[in-house]
Amino acid sequence: MTRQAQEVDVVAGSRKLPTREELRVWREFVETGETLRNLLSARLQSDTGLSPGDYAVLLALSEADGHRVRSSELATLIGWERSRLSHHLGRMERRGLIRREECAVDSRGAEVVLSTAGRDAFHAATVPHLSAVREMFVDALSPEQLAAAGEIAAALRRRLSGA
């Protein structure tokens, strides 16, 4: 082990720092994930005219009961801050992809509703987007690697949900 590698392997406080090899794997994981997301985002936009944010909102609404959900719940579903979602919904509403309606059960809140144009845009985007996912992600991996990627993602999700 080189002196540099030994230095990275030192203990910082009570936690051991990642080794040089662990850091190399981490960077490869992060940089590849970013590249994949950027390429899929660009392909989604060029193939369908939808941004990844549009697609996330439309997906959540297409899966919701009655194709409607309270805006605060939608923010949680897609993992966005409420202010970011509000601005994005305004842009989607101007394009006719969604509507915002007063909540029938609670007049203090608004529900986001999938419009016919939004449903059509989502359906038109699904096959091209899923084809790109297959091409750029699924087809790049063997069945064993794909299974391992699923196990890795599940392990990380479990660890992070307990953080």
mmCIF file of C-alpha atoms in Angstrom:
data_model
loop_
_atom_site.group_PDB
_atom_site.id
_atom_site.type_symbol
_atom_site.label_atom_id
_atom_site.label_comp_id
_atom_site.label_asym_id
_atom_site.label_seq_id
_atom_site.Cartn_x
_atom_site.Cartn_y
_atom_site.Cartn_z
ATOM 1 C CA MET A 1 0.000 0.000 0.000
ATOM 2 C CA THR A 2 1.373 3.416 -0.959
ATOM 3 C CA ARG A 3 1.802 6.204 1.555
ATOM 4 C CA GLN A 4 -1.063 8.131 -0.086
ATOM 5 C CA ALA A 5 -3.373 5.137 0.154
ATOM 6 C CA GLN A 6 -2.404 4.687 3.791
ATOM 7 C CA GLU A 7 -3.188 8.348 4.460
ATOM 8 C CA VAL A 8 -6.676 7.968 2.968
ATOM 9 C CA ASP A 9 -7.152 4.842 5.099
ATOM 10 C CA VAL A 10 -6.659 6.795 8.343
ATOM 11 C CA VAL A 11 -9.322 7.201 10.934
ATOM 12 C CA ALA A 12 -11.001 10.628 11.080
ATOM 13 C CA GLY A 13 -12.426 10.988 14.535
ATOM 14 C CA SER A 14 -14.229 7.718 15.159
ATOM 15 C CA ARG A 15 -15.009 7.012 11.488
ATOM 16 C CA LYS A 16 -12.731 5.333 9.012
ATOM 17 C CA LEU A 17 -12.395 7.263 5.754
ATOM 18 C CA PRO A 18 -12.894 5.498 2.408
ATOM 19 C CA THR A 19 -9.836 3.919 0.854
ATOM 20 C CA ARG A 20 -8.494 5.118 -2.455
ATOM 21 C CA GLU A 21 -10.166 2.171 -4.226
ATOM 22 C CA GLU A 22 -13.472 2.840 -2.449
ATOM 23 C CA LEU A 23 -13.280 6.479 -3.532
ATOM 24 C CA ARG A 24 -12.555 5.414 -7.119
ATOM 25 C CA VAL A 25 -15.669 3.206 -7.108
ATOM 26 C CA TRP A 26 -17.734 5.992 -5.509
ATOM 27 C CA ARG A 27 -16.682 8.519 -8.135
ATOM 28 C CA GLU A 28 -17.355 6.054 -10.948
ATOM 29 C CA PHE A 29 -20.822 5.395 -9.494
ATOM 30 C CA VAL A 30 -21.687 9.087 -9.092
ATOM 31 C CA GLU A 31 -20.241 10.261 -12.394
ATOM 32 C CA THR A 32 -21.848 7.426 -14.369
ATOM 33 C CA GLY A 33 -25.206 8.062 -12.696
ATOM 34 C CA GLU A 34 -25.003 11.756 -13.570
ATOM 35 C CA THR A 35 -24.046 10.990 -17.157
ATOM 36 C CA LEU A 36 -26.904 8.492 -17.484
ATOM 37 C CA ARG A 37 -29.442 10.947 -16.016
ATOM 38 C CA ASN A 38 -28.214 13.743 -18.307
ATOM 39 C CA LEU A 39 -28.392 11.563 -21.418
ATOM 40 C CA LEU A 40 -31.851 10.228 -20.521
ATOM 41 C CA SER A 41 -33.057 13.770 -19.770
ATOM 42 C CA ALA A 42 -31.776 15.107 -23.086
ATOM 43 C CA ARG A 43 -33.312 12.183 -24.968
ATOM 44 C CA LEU A 44 -36.672 12.609 -23.204
ATOM 45 C CA GLN A 45 -36.692 16.318 -24.063
ATOM 46 C CA SER A 46 -35.713 15.814 -27.699
ATOM 47 C CA ASP A 47 -38.008 12.809 -28.289
ATOM 48 C CA THR A 48 -41.090 14.086 -26.468
ATOM 49 C CA GLY A 49 -40.733 17.761 -25.538
ATOM 50 C CA LEU A 50 -41.129 16.842 -21.854
ATOM 51 C CA SER A 51 -38.571 17.587 -19.195
ATOM 52 C CA PRO A 52 -37.724 14.950 -16.573
ATOM 53 C CA GLY A 53 -39.703 17.085 -14.099
ATOM 54 C CA ASP A 54 -42.737 17.079 -16.391
ATOM 55 C CA TYR A 55 -42.474 13.316 -16.734
ATOM 56 C CA ALA A 56 -42.171 12.793 -12.955
ATOM 57 C CA VAL A 57 -45.287 14.902 -12.307
ATOM 58 C CA LEU A 58 -47.270 13.229 -15.101
ATOM 59 C CA LEU A 59 -46.209 9.764 -13.925
ATOM 60 C CA ALA A 60 -47.301 10.483 -10.348
ATOM 61 C CA LEU A 61 -50.637 11.874 -11.543
ATOM 62 C CA SER A 62 -51.228 8.965 -13.927
ATOM 63 C CA GLU A 63 -50.792 6.554 -10.993
ATOM 64 C CA ALA A 64 -52.934 8.546 -8.535
ATOM 65 C CA ASP A 65 -56.580 7.710 -7.801
ATOM 66 C CA GLY A 66 -58.709 9.778 -10.146
ATOM 67 C CA HIS A 67 -55.509 11.202 -11.696
ATOM 68 C CA ARG A 68 -55.468 13.871 -9.014
ATOM 69 C CA VAL A 69 -53.412 14.501 -5.900
ATOM 70 C CA ARG A 70 -52.933 17.307 -3.405
ATOM 71 C CA SER A 71 -49.952 19.444 -4.297
ATOM 72 C CA SER A 72 -48.263 18.835 -0.918
ATOM 73 C CA GLU A 73 -48.565 15.066 -1.422
ATOM 74 C CA LEU A 74 -47.281 15.384 -4.990
ATOM 75 C CA ALA A 75 -44.187 17.188 -3.716
ATOM 76 C CA THR A 76 -43.528 14.279 -1.363
ATOM 77 C CA LEU A 77 -44.182 11.679 -4.066
ATOM 78 C CA ILE A 78 -41.606 13.125 -6.449
ATOM 79 C CA GLY A 79 -39.174 14.320 -3.770
ATOM 80 C CA TRP A 80 -39.319 18.038 -4.497
ATOM 81 C CA GLU A 81 -39.577 21.108 -2.303
ATOM 82 C CA ARG A 82 -43.074 22.576 -2.419
ATOM 83 C CA SER A 83 -41.886 25.927 -3.831
ATOM 84 C CA ARG A 84 -40.033 24.210 -6.692
ATOM 85 C CA LEU A 85 -43.110 22.138 -7.465
ATOM 86 C CA SER A 86 -45.373 25.188 -7.392
ATOM 87 C CA HIS A 87 -43.263 26.996 -10.007
ATOM 88 C CA HIS A 88 -43.049 23.895 -12.168
ATOM 89 C CA LEU A 89 -46.798 23.281 -11.957
ATOM 90 C CA GLY A 90 -47.399 26.838 -13.116
ATOM 91 C CA ARG A 91 -45.371 26.171 -16.257
ATOM 92 C CA MET A 92 -47.148 22.845 -16.832
ATOM 93 C CA GLU A 93 -50.538 24.481 -16.302
ATOM 94 C CA ARG A 94 -49.742 27.169 -18.900
ATOM 95 C CA ARG A 95 -48.920 24.346 -21.356
ATOM 96 C CA GLY A 96 -52.228 22.641 -20.577
ATOM 97 C CA LEU A 97 -50.659 19.476 -19.098
ATOM 98 C CA ILE A 98 -52.296 19.809 -15.671
ATOM 99 C CA ARG A 99 -54.992 21.782 -13.871
ATOM 100 C CA ARG A 100 -55.056 22.976 -10.301
ATOM 101 C CA GLU A 101 -58.420 22.738 -8.604
ATOM 102 C CA GLU A 102 -59.699 23.507 -5.151
ATOM 103 C CA CYS A 103 -59.680 20.402 -3.000
ATOM 104 C CA ALA A 104 -63.242 19.088 -2.633
ATOM 105 C CA VAL A 105 -62.542 17.679 0.846
ATOM 106 C CA ASP A 106 -60.458 20.526 2.272
ATOM 107 C CA SER A 107 -60.835 24.056 0.893
ATOM 108 C CA ARG A 108 -57.407 25.039 2.280
ATOM 109 C CA GLY A 109 -55.542 22.943 -0.263
ATOM 110 C CA ALA A 110 -55.367 22.506 -3.998
ATOM 111 C CA GLU A 111 -55.350 19.343 -6.027
ATOM 112 C CA VAL A 112 -53.268 18.863 -9.131
ATOM 113 C CA VAL A 113 -55.268 17.137 -11.857
ATOM 114 C CA LEU A 114 -53.943 15.421 -14.963
ATOM 115 C CA SER A 115 -55.513 17.049 -18.026
ATOM 116 C CA THR A 116 -56.386 15.220 -21.225
ATOM 117 C CA ALA A 117 -53.428 16.896 -22.939
ATOM 118 C CA GLY A 118 -51.177 15.832 -20.052
ATOM 119 C CA ARG A 119 -52.421 12.252 -20.261
ATOM 120 C CA ASP A 120 -51.815 12.215 -24.009
ATOM 121 C CA ALA A 121 -48.328 13.723 -23.637
ATOM 122 C CA PHE A 122 -47.423 11.201 -20.935
ATOM 123 C CA HIS A 123 -48.659 8.242 -23.000
ATOM 124 C CA ALA A 124 -46.803 9.519 -26.078
ATOM 125 C CA ALA A 125 -43.597 9.893 -24.031
ATOM 126 C CA THR A 126 -43.703 6.533 -22.266
ATOM 127 C CA VAL A 127 -42.532 4.226 -25.061
ATOM 128 C CA PRO A 128 -39.663 6.479 -26.241
ATOM 129 C CA HIS A 129 -38.532 7.054 -22.645
ATOM 130 C CA LEU A 130 -38.677 3.388 -21.673
ATOM 131 C CA SER A 131 -36.876 2.478 -24.908
ATOM 132 C CA ALA A 132 -34.081 4.879 -23.964
ATOM 133 C CA VAL A 133 -33.910 3.354 -20.461
ATOM 134 C CA ARG A 134 -33.575 -0.088 -22.023
ATOM 135 C CA GLU A 135 -30.936 1.075 -24.510
ATOM 136 C CA MET A 136 -28.793 3.090 -22.097
ATOM 137 C CA PHE A 137 -29.192 1.083 -18.882
ATOM 138 C CA VAL A 138 -30.751 -2.367 -19.171
ATOM 139 C CA ASP A 139 -28.971 -3.452 -22.374
ATOM 140 C CA ALA A 140 -25.588 -2.297 -21.014
ATOM 141 C CA LEU A 141 -25.763 -4.874 -18.214
ATOM 142 C CA SER A 142 -25.851 -8.652 -18.055
ATOM 143 C CA PRO A 143 -28.800 -10.183 -16.179
ATOM 144 C CA GLU A 144 -26.463 -10.781 -13.227
ATOM 145 C CA GLN A 145 -25.238 -7.183 -13.257
ATOM 146 C CA LEU A 146 -28.805 -5.898 -13.466
ATOM 147 C CA ALA A 147 -29.768 -8.026 -10.458
ATOM 148 C CA ALA A 148 -26.693 -6.760 -8.586
ATOM 149 C CA ALA A 149 -27.590 -3.150 -9.465
ATOM 150 C CA GLY A 150 -31.055 -3.741 -8.000
ATOM 151 C CA GLU A 151 -29.549 -5.193 -4.836
ATOM 152 C CA ILE A 152 -27.146 -2.264 -4.534
ATOM 153 C CA ALA A 153 -29.938 0.274 -4.994
ATOM 154 C CA ALA A 154 -32.088 -1.522 -2.397
ATOM 155 C CA ALA A 155 -29.213 -1.638 0.111
ATOM 156 C CA LEU A 156 -28.521 2.069 -0.347
ATOM 157 C CA ARG A 157 -32.217 2.946 -0.045
ATOM 158 C CA ARG A 158 -32.489 0.921 3.189
ATOM 159 C CA ARG A 159 -29.406 2.636 4.647
ATOM 160 C CA LEU A 160 -30.541 6.104 3.615
ATOM 161 C CA SER A 161 -34.081 5.636 4.891
ATOM 162 C CA GLY A 162 -32.623 4.919 8.320
ATOM 163 C CA ALA A 163 -30.376 8.022 8.241
#
